[in-house]
PDB file of N, CA and C and ligand atoms in Angstrom:
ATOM      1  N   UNK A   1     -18.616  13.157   1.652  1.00  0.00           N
ATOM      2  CA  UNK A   1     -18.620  12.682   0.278  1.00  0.00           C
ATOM      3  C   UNK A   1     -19.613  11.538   0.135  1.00  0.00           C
ATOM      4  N   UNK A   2     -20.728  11.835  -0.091  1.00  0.00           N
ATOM      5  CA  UNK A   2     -21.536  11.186  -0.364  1.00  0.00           C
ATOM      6  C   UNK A   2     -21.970  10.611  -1.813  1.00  0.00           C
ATOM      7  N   UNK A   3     -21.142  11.290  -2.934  1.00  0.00           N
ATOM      8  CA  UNK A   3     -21.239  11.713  -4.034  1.00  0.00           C
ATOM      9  C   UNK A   3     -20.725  11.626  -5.211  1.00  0.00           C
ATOM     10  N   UNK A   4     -20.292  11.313  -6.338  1.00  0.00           N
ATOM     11  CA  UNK A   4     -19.141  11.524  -6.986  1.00  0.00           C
ATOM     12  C   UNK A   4     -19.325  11.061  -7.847  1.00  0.00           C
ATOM     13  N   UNK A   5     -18.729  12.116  -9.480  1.00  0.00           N
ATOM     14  CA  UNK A   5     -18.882  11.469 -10.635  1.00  0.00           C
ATOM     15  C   UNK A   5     -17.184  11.661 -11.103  1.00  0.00           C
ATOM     16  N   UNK A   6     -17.043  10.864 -11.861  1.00  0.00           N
ATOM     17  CA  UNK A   6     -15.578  10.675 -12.248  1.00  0.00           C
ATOM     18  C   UNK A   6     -15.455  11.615 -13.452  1.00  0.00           C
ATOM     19  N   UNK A   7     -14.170  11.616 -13.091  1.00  0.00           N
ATOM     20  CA  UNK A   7     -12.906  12.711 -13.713  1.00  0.00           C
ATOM     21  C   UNK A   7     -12.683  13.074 -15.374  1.00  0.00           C
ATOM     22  N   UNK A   8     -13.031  10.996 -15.601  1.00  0.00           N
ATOM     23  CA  UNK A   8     -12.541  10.934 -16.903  1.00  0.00           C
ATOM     24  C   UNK A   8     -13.973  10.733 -17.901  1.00  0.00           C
ATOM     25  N   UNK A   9     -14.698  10.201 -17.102  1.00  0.00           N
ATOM     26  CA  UNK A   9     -16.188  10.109 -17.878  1.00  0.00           C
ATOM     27  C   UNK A   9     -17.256  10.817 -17.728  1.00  0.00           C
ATOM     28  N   UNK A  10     -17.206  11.548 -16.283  1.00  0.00           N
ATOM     29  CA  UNK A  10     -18.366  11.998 -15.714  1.00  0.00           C
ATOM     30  C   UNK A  10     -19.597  11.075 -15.216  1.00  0.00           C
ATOM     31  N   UNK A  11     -19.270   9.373 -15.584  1.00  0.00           N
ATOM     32  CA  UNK A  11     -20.441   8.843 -14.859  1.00  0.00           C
ATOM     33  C   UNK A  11     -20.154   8.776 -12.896  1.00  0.00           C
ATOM     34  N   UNK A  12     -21.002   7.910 -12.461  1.00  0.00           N
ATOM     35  CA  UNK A  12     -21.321   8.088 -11.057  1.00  0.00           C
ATOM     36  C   UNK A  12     -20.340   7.007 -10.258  1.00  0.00           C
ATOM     37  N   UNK A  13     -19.678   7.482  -9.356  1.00  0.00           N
ATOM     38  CA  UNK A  13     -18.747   6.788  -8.938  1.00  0.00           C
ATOM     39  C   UNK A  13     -19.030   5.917  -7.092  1.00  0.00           C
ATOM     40  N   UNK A  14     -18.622   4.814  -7.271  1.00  0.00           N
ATOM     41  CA  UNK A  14     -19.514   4.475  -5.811  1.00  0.00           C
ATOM     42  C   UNK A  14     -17.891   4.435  -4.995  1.00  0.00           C
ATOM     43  N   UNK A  15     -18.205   4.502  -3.746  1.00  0.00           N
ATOM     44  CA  UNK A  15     -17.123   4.537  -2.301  1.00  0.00           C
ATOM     45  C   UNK A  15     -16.600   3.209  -1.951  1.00  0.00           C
ATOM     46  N   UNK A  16     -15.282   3.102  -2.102  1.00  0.00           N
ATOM     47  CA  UNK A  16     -14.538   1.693  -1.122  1.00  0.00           C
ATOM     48  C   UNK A  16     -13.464   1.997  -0.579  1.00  0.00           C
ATOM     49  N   UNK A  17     -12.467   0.581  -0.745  1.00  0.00           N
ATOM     50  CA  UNK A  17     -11.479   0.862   0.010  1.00  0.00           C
ATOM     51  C   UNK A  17     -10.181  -0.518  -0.470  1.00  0.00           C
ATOM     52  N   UNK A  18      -9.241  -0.307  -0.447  1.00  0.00           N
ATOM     53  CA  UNK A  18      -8.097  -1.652  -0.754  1.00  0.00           C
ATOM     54  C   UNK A  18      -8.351  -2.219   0.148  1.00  0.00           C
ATOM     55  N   UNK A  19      -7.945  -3.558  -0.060  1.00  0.00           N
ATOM     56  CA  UNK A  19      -7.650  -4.203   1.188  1.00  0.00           C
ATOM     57  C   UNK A  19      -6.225  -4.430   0.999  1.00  0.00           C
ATOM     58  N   UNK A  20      -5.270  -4.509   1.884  1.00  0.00           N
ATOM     59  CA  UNK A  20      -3.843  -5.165   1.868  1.00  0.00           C
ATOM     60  C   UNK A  20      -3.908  -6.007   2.529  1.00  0.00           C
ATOM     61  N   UNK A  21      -3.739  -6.723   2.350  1.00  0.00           N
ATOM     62  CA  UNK A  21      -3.296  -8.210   2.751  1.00  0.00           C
ATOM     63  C   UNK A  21      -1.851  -8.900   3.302  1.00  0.00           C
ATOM     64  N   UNK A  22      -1.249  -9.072   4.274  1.00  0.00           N
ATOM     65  CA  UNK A  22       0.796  -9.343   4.523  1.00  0.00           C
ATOM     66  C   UNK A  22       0.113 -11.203   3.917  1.00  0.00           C
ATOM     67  N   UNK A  23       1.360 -11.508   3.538  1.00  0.00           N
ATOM     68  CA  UNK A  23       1.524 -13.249   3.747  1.00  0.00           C
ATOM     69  C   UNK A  23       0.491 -13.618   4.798  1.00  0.00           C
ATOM     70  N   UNK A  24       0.595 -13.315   6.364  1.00  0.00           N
ATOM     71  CA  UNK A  24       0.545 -14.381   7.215  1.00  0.00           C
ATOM     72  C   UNK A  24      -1.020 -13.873   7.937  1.00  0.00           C
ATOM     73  N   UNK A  25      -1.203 -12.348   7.777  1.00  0.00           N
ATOM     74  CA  UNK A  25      -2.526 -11.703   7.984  1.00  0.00           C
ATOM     75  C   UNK A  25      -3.784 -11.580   7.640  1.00  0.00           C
ATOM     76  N   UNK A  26      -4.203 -11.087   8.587  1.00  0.00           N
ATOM     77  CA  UNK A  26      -5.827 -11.005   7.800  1.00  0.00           C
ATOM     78  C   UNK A  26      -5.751  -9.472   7.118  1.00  0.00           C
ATOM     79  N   UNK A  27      -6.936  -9.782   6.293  1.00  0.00           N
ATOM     80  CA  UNK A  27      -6.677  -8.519   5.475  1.00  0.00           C
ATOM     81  C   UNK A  27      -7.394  -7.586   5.903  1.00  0.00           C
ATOM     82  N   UNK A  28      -6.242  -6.162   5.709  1.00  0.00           N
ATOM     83  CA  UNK A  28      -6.859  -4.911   6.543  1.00  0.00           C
ATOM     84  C   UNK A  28      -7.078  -3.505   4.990  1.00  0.00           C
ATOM     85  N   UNK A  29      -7.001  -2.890   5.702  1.00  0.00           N
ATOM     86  CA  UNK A  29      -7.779  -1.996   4.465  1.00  0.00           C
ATOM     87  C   UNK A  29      -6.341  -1.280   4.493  1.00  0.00           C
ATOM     88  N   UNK A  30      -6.452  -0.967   3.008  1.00  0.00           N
ATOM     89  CA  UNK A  30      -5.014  -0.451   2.842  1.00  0.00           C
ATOM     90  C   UNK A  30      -4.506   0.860   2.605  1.00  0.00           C
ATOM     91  N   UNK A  31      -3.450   1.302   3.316  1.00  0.00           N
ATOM     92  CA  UNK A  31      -3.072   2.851   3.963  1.00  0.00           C
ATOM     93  C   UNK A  31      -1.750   3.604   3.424  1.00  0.00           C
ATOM     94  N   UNK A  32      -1.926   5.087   3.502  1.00  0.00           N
ATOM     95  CA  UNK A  32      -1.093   5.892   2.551  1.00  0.00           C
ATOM     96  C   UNK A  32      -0.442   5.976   3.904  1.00  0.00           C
ATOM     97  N   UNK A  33       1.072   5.589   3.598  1.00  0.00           N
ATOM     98  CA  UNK A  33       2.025   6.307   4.425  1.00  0.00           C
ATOM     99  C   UNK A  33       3.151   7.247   3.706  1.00  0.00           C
ATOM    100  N   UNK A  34       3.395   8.491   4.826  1.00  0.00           N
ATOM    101  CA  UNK A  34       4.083   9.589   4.375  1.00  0.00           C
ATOM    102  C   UNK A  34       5.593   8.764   4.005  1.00  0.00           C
ATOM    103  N   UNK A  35       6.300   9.712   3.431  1.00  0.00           N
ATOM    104  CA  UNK A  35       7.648   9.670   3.335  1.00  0.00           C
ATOM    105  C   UNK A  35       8.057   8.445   2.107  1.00  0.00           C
ATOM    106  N   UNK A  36       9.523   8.383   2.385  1.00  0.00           N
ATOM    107  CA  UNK A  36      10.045   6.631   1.422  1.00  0.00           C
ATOM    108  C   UNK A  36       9.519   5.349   2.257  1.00  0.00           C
ATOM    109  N   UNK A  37       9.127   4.571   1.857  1.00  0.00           N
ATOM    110  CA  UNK A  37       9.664   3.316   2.421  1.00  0.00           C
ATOM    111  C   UNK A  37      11.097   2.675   3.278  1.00  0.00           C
ATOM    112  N   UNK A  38      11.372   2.323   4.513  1.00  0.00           N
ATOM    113  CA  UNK A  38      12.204   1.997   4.907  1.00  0.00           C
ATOM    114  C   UNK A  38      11.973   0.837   5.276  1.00  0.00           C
ATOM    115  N   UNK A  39      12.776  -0.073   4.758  1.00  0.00           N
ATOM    116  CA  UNK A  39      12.538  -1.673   4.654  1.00  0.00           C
ATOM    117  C   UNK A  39      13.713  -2.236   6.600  1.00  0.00           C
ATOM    118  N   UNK A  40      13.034  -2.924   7.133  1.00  0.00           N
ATOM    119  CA  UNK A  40      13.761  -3.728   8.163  1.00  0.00           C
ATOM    120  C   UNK A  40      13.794  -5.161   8.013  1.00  0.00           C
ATOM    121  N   UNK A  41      14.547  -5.695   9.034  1.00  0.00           N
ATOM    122  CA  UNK A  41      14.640  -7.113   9.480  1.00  0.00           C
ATOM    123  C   UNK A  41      13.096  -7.649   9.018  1.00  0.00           C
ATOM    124  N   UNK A  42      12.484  -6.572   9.779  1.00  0.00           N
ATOM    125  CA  UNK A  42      10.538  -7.280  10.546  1.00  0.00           C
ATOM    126  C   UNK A  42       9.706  -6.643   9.533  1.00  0.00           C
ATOM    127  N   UNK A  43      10.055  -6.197   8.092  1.00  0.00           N
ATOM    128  CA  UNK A  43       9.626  -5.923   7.378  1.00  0.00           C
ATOM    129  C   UNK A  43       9.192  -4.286   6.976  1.00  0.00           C
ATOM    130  N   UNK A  44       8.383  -3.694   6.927  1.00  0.00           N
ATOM    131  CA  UNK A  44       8.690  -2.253   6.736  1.00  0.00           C
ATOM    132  C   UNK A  44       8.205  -1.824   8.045  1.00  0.00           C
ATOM    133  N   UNK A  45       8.758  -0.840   8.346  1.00  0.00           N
ATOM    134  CA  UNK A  45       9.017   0.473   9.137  1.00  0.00           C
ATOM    135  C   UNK A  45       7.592   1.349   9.164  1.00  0.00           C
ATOM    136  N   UNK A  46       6.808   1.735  10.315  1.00  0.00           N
ATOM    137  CA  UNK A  46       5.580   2.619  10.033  1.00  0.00           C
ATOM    138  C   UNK A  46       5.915   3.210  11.289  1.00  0.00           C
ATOM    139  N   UNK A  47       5.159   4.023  10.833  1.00  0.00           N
ATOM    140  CA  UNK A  47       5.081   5.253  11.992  1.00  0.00           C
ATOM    141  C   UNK A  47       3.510   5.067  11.976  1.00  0.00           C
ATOM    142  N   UNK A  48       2.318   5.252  13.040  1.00  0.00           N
ATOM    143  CA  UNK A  48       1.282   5.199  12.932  1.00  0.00           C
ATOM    144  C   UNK A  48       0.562   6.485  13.038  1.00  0.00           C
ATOM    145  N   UNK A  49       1.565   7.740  12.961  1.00  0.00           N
ATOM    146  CA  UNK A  49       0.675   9.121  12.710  1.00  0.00           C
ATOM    147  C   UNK A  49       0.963   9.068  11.616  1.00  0.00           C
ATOM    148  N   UNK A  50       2.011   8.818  10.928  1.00  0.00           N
ATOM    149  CA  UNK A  50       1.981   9.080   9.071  1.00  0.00           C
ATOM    150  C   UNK A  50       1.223   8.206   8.356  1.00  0.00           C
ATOM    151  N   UNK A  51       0.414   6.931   9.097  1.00  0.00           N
ATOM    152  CA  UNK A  51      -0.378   6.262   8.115  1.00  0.00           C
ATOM    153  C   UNK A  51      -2.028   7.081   7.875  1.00  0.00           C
ATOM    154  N   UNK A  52      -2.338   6.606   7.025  1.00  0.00           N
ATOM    155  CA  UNK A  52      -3.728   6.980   6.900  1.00  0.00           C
ATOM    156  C   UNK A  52      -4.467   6.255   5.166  1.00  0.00           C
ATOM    157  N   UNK A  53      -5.547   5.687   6.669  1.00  0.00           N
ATOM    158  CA  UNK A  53      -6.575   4.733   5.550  1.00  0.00           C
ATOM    159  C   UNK A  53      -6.586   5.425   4.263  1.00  0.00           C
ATOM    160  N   UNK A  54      -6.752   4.658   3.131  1.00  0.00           N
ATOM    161  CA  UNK A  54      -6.957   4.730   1.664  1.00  0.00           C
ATOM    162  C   UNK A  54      -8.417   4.593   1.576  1.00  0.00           C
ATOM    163  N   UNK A  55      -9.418   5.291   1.201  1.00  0.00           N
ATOM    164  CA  UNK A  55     -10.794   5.203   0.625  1.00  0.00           C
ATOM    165  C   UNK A  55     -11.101   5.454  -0.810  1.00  0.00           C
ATOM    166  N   UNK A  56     -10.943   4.660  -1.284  1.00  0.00           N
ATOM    167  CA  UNK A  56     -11.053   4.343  -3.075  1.00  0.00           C
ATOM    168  C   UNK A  56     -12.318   4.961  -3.374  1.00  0.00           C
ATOM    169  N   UNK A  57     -12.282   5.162  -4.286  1.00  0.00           N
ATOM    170  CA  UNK A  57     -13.536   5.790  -5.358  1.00  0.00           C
ATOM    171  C   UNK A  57     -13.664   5.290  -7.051  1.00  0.00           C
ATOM    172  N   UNK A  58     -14.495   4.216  -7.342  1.00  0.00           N
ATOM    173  CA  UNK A  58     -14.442   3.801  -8.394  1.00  0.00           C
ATOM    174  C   UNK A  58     -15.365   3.877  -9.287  1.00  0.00           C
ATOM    175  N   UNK A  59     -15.117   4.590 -10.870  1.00  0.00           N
ATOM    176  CA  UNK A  59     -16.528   4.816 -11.623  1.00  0.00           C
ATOM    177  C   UNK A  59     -17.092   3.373 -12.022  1.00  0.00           C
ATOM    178  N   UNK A  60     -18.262   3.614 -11.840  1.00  0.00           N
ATOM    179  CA  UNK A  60     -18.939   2.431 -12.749  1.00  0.00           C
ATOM    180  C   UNK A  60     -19.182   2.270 -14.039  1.00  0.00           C
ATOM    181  N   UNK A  61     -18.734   3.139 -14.488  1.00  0.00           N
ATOM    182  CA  UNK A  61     -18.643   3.225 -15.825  1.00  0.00           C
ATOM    183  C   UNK A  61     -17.369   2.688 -17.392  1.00  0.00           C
ATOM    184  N   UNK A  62     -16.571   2.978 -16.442  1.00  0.00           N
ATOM    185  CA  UNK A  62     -14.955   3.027 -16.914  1.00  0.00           C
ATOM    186  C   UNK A  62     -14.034   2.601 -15.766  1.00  0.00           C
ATOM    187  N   UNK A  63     -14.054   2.247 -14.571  1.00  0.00           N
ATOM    188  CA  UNK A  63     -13.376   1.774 -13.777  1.00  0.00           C
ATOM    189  C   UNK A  63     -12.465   2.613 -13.151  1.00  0.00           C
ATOM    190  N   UNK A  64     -12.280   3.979 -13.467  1.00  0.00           N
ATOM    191  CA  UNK A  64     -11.053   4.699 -12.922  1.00  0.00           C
ATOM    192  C   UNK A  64     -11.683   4.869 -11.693  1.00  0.00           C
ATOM    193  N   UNK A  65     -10.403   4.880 -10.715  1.00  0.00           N
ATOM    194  CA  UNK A  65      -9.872   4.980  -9.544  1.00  0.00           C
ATOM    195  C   UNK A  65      -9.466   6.179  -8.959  1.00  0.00           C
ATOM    196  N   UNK A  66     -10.091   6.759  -7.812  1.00  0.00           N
ATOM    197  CA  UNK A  66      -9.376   7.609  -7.436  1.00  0.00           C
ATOM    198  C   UNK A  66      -9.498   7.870  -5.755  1.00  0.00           C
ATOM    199  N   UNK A  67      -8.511   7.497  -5.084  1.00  0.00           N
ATOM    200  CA  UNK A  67      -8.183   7.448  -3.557  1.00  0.00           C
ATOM    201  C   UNK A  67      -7.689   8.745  -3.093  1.00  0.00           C
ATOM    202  N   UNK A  68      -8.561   8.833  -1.895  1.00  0.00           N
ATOM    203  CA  UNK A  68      -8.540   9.772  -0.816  1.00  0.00           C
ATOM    204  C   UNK A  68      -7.915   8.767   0.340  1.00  0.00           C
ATOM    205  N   UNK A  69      -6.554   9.876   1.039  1.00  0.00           N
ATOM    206  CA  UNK A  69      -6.376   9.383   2.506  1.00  0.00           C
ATOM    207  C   UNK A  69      -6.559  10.751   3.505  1.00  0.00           C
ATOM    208  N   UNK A  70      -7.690  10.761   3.711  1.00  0.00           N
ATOM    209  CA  UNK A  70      -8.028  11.719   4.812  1.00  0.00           C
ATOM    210  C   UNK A  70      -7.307  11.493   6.081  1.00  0.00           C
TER     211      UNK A  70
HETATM  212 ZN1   ZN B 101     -15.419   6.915 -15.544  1.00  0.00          ZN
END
């Protein structure tokens, strides 16, 4: 994907990514995990095969958003 015009306007859309940020961390790029949320003691619960990076896609035109987690 080198490429991309958006959904809602058809102008040209350029490639990023979230960052998430915890309280106490540095900020990492932010990831689709499968399933509900299960909240713990140590905060949420991941499994690290169900995560997968978020790569944003944003028009320059109109601002819509649209994320791929490959
Ligand atoms: Zn647009």
């Amino acid at each position: 994907m080198s490429s991309k015009s958006c959904a809602k306007c058809g102008r040209r859309m350029e490639e990023g990514f979230t960052i998430d940020a915890g309280d106490y961390s540095m900020p990492s790029v932010g990831v689709w995990h499968r399933g509900k949320p299960h909240k713990s003691f140590w905060g949420l619960k991941t499994v690290k095969a169900d995560k997968h990076e978020i790569v944003a896609w944003r028009c320059t035109s109109c601002g819509y958003l649209e994320n791929y987690a490959p």
